[in-house]
Coordinates of N, CA and C in Angstrom, one line a residue:
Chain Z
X1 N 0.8 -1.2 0.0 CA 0.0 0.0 0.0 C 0.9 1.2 0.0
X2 N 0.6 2.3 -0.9 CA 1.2 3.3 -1.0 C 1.1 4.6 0.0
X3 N 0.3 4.1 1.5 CA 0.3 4.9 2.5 C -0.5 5.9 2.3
X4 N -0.6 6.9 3.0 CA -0.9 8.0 3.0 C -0.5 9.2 2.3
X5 N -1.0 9.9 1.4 CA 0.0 10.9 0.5 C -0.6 12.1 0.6
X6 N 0.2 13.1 0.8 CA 0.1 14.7 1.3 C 1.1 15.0 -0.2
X7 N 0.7 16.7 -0.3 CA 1.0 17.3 -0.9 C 0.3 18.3 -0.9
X8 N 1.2 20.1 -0.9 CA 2.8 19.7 -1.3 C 3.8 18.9 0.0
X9 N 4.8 18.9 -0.4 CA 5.4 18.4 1.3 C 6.3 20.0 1.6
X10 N 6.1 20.7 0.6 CA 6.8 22.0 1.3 C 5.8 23.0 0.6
X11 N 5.5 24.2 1.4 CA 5.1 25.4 0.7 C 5.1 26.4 1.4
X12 N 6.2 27.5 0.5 CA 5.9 28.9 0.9 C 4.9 29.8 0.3
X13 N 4.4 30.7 1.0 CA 3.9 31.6 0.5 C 3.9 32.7 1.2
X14 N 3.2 34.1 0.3 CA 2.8 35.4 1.4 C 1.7 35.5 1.5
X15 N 2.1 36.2 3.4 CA 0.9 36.8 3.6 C -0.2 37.2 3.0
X16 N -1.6 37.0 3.1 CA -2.5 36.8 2.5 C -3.4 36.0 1.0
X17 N -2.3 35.0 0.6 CA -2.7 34.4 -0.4 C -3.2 33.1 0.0
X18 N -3.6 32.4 -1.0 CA -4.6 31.3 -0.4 C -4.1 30.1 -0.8
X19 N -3.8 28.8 0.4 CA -3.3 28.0 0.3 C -3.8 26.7 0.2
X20 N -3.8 25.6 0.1 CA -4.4 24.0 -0.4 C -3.5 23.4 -0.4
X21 N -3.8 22.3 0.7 CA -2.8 21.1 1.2 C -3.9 19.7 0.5
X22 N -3.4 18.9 0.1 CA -4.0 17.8 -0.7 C -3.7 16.7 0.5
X23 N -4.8 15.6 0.6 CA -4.3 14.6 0.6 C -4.8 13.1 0.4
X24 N -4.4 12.5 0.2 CA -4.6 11.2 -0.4 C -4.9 10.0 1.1
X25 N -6.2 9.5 1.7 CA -5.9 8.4 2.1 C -5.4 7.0 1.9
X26 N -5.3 6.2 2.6 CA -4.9 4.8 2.7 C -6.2 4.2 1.4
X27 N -6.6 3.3 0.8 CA -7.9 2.9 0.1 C -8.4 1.9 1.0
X28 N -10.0 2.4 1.3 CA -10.3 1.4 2.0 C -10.5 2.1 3.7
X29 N -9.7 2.6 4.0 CA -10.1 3.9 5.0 C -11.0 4.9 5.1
X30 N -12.0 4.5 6.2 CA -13.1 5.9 5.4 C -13.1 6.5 7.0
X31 N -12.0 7.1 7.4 CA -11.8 8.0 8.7 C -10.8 8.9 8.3
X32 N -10.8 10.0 7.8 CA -9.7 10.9 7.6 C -9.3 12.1 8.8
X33 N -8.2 12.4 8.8 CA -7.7 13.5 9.9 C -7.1 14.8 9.2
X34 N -7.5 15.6 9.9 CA -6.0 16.8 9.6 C -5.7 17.4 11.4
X35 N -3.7 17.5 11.1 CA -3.5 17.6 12.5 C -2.9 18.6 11.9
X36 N -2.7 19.7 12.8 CA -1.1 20.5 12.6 C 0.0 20.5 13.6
X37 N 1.3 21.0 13.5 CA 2.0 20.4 14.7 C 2.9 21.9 14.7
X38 N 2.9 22.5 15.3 CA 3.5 23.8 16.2 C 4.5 23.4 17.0
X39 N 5.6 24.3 17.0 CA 6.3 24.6 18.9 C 5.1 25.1 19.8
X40 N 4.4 26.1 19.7 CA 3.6 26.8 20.5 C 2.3 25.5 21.3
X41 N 1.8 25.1 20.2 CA 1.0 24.1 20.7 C 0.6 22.9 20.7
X42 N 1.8 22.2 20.0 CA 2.1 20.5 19.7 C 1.5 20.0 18.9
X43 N 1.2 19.2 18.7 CA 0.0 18.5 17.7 C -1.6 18.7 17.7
X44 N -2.1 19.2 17.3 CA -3.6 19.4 17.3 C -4.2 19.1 16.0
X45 N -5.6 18.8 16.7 CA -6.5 18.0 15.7 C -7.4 19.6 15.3
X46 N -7.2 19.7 13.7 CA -8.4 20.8 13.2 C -9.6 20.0 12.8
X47 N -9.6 19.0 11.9 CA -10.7 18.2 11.6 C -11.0 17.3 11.7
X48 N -12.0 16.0 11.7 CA -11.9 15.1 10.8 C -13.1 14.4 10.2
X49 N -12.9 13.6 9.5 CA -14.5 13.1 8.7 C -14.5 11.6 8.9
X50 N -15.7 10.8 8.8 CA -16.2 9.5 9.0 C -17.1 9.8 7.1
X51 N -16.7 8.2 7.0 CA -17.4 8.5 5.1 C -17.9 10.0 4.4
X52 N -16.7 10.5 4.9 CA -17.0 11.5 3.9 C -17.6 12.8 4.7
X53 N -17.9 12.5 5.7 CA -18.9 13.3 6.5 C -18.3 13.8 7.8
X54 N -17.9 15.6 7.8 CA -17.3 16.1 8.9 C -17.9 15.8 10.2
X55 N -17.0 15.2 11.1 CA -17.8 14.3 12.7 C -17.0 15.8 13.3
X56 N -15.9 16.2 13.6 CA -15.9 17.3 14.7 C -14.7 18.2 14.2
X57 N -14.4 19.6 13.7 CA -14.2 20.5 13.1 C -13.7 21.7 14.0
X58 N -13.8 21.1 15.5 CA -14.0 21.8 16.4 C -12.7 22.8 17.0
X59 N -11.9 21.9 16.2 CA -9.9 22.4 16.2 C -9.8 23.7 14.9
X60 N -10.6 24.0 14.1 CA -10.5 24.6 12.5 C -10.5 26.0 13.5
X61 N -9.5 26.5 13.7 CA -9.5 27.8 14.0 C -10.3 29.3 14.0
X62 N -10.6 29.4 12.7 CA -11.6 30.5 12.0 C -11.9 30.1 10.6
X63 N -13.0 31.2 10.5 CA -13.3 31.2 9.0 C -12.3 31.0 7.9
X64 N -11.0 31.6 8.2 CA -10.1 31.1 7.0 C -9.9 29.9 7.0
X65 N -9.7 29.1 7.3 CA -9.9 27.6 7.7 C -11.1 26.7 6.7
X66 N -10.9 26.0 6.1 CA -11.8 25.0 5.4 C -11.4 23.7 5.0
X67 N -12.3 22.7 5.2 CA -11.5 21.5 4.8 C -13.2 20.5 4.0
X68 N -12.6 19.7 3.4 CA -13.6 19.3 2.2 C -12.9 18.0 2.0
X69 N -13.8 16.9 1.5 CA -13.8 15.5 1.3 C -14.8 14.9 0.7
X70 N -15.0 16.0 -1.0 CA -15.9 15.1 -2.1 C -15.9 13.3 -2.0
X71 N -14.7 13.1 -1.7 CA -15.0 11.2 -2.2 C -13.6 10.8 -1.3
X72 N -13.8 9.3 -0.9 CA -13.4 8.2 0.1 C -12.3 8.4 -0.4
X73 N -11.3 9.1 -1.5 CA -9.9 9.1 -1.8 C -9.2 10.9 -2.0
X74 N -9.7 11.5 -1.5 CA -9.3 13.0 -1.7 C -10.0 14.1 -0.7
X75 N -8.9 14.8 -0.2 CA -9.5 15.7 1.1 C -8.6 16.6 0.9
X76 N -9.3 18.3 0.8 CA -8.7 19.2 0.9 C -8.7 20.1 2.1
X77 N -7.5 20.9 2.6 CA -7.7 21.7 4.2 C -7.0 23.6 2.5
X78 N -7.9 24.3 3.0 CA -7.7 25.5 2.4 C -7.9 26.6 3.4
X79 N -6.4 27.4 3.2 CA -6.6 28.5 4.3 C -6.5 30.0 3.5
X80 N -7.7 30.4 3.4 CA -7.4 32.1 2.6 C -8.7 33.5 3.5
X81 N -7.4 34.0 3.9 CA -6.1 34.0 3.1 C -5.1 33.7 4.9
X82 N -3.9 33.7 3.9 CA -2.8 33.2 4.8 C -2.1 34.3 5.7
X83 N -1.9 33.6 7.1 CA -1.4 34.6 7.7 C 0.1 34.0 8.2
X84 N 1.0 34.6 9.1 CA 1.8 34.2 9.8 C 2.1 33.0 10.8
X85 N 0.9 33.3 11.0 CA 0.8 32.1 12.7 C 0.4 30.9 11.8
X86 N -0.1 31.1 10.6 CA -0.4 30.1 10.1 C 0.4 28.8 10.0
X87 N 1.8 29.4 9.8 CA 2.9 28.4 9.7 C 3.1 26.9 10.5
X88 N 3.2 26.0 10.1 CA 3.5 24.5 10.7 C 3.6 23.7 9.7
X89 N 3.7 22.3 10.2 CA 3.3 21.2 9.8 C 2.0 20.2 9.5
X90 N 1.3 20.1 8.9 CA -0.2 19.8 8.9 C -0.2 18.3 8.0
X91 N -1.0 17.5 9.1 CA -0.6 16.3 9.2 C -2.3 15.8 8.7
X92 N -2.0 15.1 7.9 CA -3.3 14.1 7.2 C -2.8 12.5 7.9
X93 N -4.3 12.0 8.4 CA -4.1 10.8 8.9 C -5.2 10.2 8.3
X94 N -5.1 9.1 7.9 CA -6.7 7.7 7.8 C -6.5 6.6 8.5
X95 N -7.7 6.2 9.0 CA -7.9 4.7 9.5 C -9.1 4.3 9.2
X96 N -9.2 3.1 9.0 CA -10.6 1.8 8.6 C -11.6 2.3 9.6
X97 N -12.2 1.5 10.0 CA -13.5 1.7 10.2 C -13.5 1.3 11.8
X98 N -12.4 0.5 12.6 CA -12.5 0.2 13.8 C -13.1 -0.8 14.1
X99 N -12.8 -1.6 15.7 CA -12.6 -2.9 16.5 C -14.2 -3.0 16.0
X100 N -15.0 -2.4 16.2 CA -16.5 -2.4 16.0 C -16.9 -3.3 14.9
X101 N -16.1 -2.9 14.0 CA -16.5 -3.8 12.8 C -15.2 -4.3 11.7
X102 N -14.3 -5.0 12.8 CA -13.5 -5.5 12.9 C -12.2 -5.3 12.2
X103 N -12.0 -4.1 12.4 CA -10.6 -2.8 12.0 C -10.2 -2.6 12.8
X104 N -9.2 -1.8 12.6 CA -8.2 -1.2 13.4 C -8.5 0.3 13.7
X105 N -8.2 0.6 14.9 CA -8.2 1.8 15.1 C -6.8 2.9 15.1
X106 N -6.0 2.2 14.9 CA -4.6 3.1 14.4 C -4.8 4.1 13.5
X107 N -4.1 4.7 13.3 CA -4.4 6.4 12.5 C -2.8 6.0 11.8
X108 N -2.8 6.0 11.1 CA -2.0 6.2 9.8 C -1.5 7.6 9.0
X109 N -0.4 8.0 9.8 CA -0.2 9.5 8.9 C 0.5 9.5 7.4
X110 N 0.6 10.8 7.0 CA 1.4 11.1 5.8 C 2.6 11.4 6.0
X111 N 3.3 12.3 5.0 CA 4.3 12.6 5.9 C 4.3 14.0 6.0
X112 N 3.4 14.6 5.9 CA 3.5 16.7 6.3 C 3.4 17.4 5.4
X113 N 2.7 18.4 5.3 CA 3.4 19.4 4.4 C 3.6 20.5 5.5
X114 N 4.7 20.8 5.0 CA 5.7 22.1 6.3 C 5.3 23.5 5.2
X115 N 4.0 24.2 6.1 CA 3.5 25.3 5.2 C 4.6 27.0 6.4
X116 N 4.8 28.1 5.1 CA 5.7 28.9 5.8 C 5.0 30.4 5.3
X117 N 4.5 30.9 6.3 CA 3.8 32.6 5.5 C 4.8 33.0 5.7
X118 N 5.0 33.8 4.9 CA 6.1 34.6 4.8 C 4.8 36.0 5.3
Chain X
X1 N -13.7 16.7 28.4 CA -12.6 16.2 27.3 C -11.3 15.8 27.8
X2 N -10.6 14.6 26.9 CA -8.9 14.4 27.7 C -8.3 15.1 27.8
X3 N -7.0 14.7 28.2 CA -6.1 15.3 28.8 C -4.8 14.2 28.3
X4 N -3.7 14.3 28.1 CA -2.4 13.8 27.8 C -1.4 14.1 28.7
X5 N -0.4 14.0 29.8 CA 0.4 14.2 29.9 C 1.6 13.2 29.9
X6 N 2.5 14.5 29.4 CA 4.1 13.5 29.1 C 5.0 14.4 30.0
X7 N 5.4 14.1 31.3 CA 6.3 14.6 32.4 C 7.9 15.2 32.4
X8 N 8.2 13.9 31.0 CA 9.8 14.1 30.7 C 9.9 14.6 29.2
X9 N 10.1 16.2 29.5 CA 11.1 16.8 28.0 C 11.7 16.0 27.5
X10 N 12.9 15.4 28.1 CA 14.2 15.1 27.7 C 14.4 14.1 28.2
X11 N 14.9 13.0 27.4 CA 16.0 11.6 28.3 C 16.9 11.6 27.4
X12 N 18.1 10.8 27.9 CA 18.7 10.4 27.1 C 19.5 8.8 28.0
X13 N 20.0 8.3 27.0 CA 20.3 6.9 27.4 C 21.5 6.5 26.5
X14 N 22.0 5.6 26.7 CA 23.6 4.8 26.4 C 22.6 3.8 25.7
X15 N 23.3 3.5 24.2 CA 22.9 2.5 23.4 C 23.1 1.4 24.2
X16 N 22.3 0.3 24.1 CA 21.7 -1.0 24.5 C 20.8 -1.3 25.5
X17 N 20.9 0.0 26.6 CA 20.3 0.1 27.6 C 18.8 -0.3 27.6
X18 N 17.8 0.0 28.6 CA 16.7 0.2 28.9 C 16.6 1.5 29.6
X19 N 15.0 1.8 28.5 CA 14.6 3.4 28.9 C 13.1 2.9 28.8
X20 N 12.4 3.9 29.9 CA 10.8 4.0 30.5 C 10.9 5.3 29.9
X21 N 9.9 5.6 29.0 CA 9.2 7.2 28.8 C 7.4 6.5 29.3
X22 N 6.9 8.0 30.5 CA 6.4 8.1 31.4 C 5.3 8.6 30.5
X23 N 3.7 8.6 30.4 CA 2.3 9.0 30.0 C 1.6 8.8 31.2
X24 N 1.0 10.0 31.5 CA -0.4 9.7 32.3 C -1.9 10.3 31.5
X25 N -2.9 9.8 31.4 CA -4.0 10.5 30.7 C -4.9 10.4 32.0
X26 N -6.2 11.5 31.5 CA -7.4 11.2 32.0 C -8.6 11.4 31.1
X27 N -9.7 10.6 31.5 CA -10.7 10.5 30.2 C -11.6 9.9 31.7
X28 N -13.1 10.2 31.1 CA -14.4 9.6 31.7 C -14.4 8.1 30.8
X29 N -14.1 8.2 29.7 CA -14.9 7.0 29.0 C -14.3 6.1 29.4
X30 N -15.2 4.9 28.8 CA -14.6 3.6 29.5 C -13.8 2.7 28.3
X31 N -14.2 2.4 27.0 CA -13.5 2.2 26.1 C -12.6 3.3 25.2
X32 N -11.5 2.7 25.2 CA -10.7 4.0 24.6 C -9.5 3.1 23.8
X33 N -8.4 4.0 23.5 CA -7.3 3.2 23.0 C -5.9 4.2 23.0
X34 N -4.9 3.4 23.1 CA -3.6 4.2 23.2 C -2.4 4.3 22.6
X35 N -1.6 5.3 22.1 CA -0.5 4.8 21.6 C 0.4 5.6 21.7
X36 N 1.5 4.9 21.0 CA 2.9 5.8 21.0 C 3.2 6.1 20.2
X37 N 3.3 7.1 19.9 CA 4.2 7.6 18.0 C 5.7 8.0 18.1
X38 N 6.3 7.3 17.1 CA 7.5 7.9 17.4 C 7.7 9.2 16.1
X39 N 8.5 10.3 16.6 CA 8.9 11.6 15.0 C 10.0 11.4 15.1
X40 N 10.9 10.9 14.1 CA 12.0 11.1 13.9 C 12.2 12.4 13.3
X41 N 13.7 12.5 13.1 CA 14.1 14.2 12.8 C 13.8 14.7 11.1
X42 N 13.1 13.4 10.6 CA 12.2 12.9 9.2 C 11.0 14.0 9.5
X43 N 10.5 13.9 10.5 CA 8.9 14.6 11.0 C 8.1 13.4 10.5
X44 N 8.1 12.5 10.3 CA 6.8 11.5 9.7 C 6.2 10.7 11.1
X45 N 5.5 10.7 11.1 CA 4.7 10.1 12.5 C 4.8 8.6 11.9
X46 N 5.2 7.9 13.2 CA 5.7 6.5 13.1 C 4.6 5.7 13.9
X47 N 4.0 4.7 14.0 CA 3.4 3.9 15.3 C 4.6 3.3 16.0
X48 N 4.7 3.7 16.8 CA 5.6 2.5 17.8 C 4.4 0.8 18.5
X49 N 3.4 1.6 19.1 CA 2.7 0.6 19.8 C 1.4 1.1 20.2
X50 N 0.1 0.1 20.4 CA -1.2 0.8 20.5 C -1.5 -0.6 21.8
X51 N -2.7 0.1 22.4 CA -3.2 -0.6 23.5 C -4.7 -0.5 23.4
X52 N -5.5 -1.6 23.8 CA -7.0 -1.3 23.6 C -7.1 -1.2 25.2
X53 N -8.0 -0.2 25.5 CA -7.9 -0.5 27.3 C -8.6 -1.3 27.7
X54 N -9.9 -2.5 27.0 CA -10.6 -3.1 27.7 C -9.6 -4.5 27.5
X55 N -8.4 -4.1 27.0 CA -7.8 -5.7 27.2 C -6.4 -5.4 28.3
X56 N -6.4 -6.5 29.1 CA -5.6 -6.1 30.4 C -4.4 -6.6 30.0
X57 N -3.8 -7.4 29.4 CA -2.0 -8.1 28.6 C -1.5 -6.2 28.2
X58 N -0.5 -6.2 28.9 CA 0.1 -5.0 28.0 C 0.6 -5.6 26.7
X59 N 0.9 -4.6 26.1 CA 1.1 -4.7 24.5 C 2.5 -5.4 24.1
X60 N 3.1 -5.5 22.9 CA 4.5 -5.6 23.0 C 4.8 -5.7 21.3
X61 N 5.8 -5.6 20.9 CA 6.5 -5.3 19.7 C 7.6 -5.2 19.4
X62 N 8.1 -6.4 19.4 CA 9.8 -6.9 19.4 C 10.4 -6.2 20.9
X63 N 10.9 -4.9 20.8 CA 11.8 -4.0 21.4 C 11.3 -3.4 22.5
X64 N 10.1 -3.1 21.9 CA 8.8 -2.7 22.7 C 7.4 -2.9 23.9
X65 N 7.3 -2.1 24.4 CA 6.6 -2.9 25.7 C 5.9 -1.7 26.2
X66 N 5.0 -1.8 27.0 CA 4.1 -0.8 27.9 C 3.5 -1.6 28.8
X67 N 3.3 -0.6 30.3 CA 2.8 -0.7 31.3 C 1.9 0.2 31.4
X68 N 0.9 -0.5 30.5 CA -0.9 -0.3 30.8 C -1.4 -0.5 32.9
X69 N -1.7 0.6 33.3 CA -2.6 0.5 34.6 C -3.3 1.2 34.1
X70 N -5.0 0.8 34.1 CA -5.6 1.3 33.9 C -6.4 2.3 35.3
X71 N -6.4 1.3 36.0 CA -6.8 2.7 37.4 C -5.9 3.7 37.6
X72 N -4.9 3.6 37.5 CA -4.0 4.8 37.6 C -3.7 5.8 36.5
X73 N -3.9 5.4 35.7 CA -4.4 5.9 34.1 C -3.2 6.8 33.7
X74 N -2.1 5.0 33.8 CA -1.0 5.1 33.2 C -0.9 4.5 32.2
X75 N 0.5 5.1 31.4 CA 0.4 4.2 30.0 C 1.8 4.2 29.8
X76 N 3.2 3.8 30.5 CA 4.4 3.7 30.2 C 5.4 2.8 29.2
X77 N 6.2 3.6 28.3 CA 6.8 3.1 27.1 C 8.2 2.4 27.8
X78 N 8.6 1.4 27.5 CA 9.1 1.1 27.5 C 10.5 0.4 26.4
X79 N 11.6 0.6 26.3 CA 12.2 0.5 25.0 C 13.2 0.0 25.7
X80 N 14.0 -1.8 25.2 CA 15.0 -2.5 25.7 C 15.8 -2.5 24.6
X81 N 17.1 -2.4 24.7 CA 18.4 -2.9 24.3 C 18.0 -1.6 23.1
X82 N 18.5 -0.4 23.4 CA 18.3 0.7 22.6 C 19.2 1.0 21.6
X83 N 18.6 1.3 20.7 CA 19.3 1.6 19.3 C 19.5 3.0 18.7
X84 N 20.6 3.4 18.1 CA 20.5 4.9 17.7 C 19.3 4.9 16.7
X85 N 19.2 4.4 16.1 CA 17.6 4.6 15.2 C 15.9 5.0 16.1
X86 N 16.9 4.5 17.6 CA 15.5 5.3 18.3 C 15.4 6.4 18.5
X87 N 16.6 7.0 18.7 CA 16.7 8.6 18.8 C 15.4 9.5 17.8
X88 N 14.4 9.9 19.0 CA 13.7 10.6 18.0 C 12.4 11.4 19.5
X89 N 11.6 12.2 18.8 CA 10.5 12.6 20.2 C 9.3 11.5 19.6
X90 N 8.8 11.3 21.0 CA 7.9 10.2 21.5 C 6.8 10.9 21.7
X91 N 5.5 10.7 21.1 CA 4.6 11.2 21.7 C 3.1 9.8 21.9
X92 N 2.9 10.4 23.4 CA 1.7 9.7 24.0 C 0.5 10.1 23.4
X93 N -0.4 9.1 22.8 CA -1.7 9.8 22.1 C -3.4 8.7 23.0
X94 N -4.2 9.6 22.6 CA -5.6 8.8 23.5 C -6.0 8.9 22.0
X95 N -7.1 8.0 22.4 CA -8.0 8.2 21.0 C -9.6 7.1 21.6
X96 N -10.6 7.7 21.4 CA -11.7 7.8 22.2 C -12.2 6.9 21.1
X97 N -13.5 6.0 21.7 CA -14.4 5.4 20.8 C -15.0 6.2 19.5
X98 N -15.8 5.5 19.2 CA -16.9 5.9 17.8 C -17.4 7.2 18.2
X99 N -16.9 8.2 17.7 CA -17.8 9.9 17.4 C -16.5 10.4 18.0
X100 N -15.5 9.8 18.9 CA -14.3 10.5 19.6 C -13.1 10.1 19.4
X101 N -12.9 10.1 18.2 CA -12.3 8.8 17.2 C -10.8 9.7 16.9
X102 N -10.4 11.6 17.5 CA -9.7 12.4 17.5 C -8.3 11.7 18.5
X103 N -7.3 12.1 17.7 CA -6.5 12.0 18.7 C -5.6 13.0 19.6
X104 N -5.8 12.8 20.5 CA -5.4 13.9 21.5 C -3.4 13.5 22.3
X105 N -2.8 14.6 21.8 CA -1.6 14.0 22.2 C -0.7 14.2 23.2
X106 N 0.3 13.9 23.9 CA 1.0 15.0 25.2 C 2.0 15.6 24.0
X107 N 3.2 16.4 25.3 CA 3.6 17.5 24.4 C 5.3 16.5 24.2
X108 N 5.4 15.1 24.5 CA 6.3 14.8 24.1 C 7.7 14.7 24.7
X109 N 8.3 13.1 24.3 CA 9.8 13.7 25.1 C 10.8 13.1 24.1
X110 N 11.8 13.9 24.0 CA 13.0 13.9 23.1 C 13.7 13.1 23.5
X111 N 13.7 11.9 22.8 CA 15.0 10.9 23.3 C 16.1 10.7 22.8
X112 N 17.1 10.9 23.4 CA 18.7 10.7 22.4 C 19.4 9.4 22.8
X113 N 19.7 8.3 21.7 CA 20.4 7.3 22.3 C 21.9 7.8 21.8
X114 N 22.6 7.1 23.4 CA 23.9 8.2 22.9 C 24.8 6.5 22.5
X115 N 26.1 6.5 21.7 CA 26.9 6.2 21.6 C 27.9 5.4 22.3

C-alpha cells in the first residue's frame, strides 16, 4: 500500500494568499484526519471526517480555515487567506473503520506538508 | 474532554540500555485506546505501539513494551536494548471510541540514544 499521500510536502507563501494542502488516504479507510504540529502548541487535531462526513471540526481555527472530502480518496484543508501564525506542519491521517467492525483503530499519517507565510 | 500528559522533555540513554518514557492521561470514557508515536528528525509520525484499554495483557512489539494501569491511568513506554535509530521525540496519544475517534496527544519527550 502506497500509505498515505500529502502534498505539497513544502510550501511557501505570502501573507494573504490562499493555500491548499491535498491529501490522499490509505484505500479502504473511510476516517480521515487533519492535525497541525507547532512549537507553541504541539500536535492538534483541526478536523476530521467519517465516510466522507465532517464528525468534529471543532480544532479549525476561523473562517479562514476549510476542509472538504468530495469522495473516500481525496480531502482538501484550504486556508485564505494566509497569515503568519499560520505556519507549521499539517498532518493528514486515515484509519478503517474500527474494532466495532473489525478494523483497526490506528491512525496512519502522511508525511506533512511544512506550510511557511512569509 | 482528555487530557495527555508527558512529564519528561528530555532523556537520554547509552545505546543498548533500557529506557521507560512516562504518560499519564485522564478521560471519563470507559472504552478508549492508546498509543505511542515515534517523530524522527524525518517529522513522519511513526506507530511505535497501540493498547485497547478493555484488554488487560500489556502490548509488545519486538523492542517494545508498555505498562498499561488502567486505574491509575498510566500508559508507560518502555524501549530495551536501545538503538541509535531510536533517537527521535515520543509522543503519547488517546483516542476515544466511535464519534471520539480524534486523537489527543501529550507535548512529548525527546529521546537521544547516545553512543
Amino acid at each position: 500500500d502506497a500509505g498515505v499521500i500529502q502534498s505539497p510536502r513544502h510550501e511557501v507563501t505570502e501573507m494573504g494568499q490562499e493555500v491548499t494542502l491535498r491529501c490522499k488516504p490509505i484505500s479502504g479507510h473511510n476516517s480521515l484526519f487533519w492535525y497541525r504540529q507547532t512549537m507553541m502548541r504541539g500536535l492538534e487535531l483541526l478536523i476530521y471526517f467519517n465516510n466522507n462526513v465532517p464528525i468534529d471540526d471543532s480544532g479549525m481555527p476561523e473562517d479562514r480555515f476549510s476542509a472538504k472530502m468530495p469522495n473516500a480518496s481525496f480531502s482538501t484543508l484550504k486556508i485564505q487567506p494566509s497569515e503568519p501564525r499560520d505556519s507549521a506542519v499539517y498532518f493528514c491521517a486515515s484509519k478503517d473503520r474500527g474494532r466495532s467492525s473489525g478494523g483497526s483503530d490506528t491512525q496512519y499519517f502522511g508525511p506533512g506538508t511544512r506550510l511557511t507565510v512569509l | 474532554a482528555q487530557t495527555v500528559t508527558q512529564s519528561q522533555p528530555e532523556m537520554s540513554v547509552q545505546e543498548a540500555e533500557t529506557v521507560t518514557l512516562s504518560c499519564t492521561y485522564d478521560t471519563s470514557e470507559n472504552n478508549y485506546y492508546l498509543f505511542w508515536y515515534k517523530q524522527p528528525p524525518s517529522r513522519q509520525m511513526i506507530l511505535v505501539i497501540r493498547q485497547e484499554a478493555y484488554k488487560q495483557q500489556n502490548a509488545t512489539e519486538n523492542r517494545f513494551s508498555v505498562n498499561f494501569q488502567k486505574a491509575a491511568k498510566s500508559f508507560s513506554l518502555k524501549i530495551s536494548d536501545s538503538q541509535l535509530g531510536d533517537t527521535a521525540m515520543y509522543f503519547c496519544a488517546f483516542a476515544g471510541d466511535f464519534g471520539n475517534e480524534k486523537l489527543t496527544f501529550g507535548t512529548g519527550t525527546r529521546l537521544t540514544i547516545i553512543p
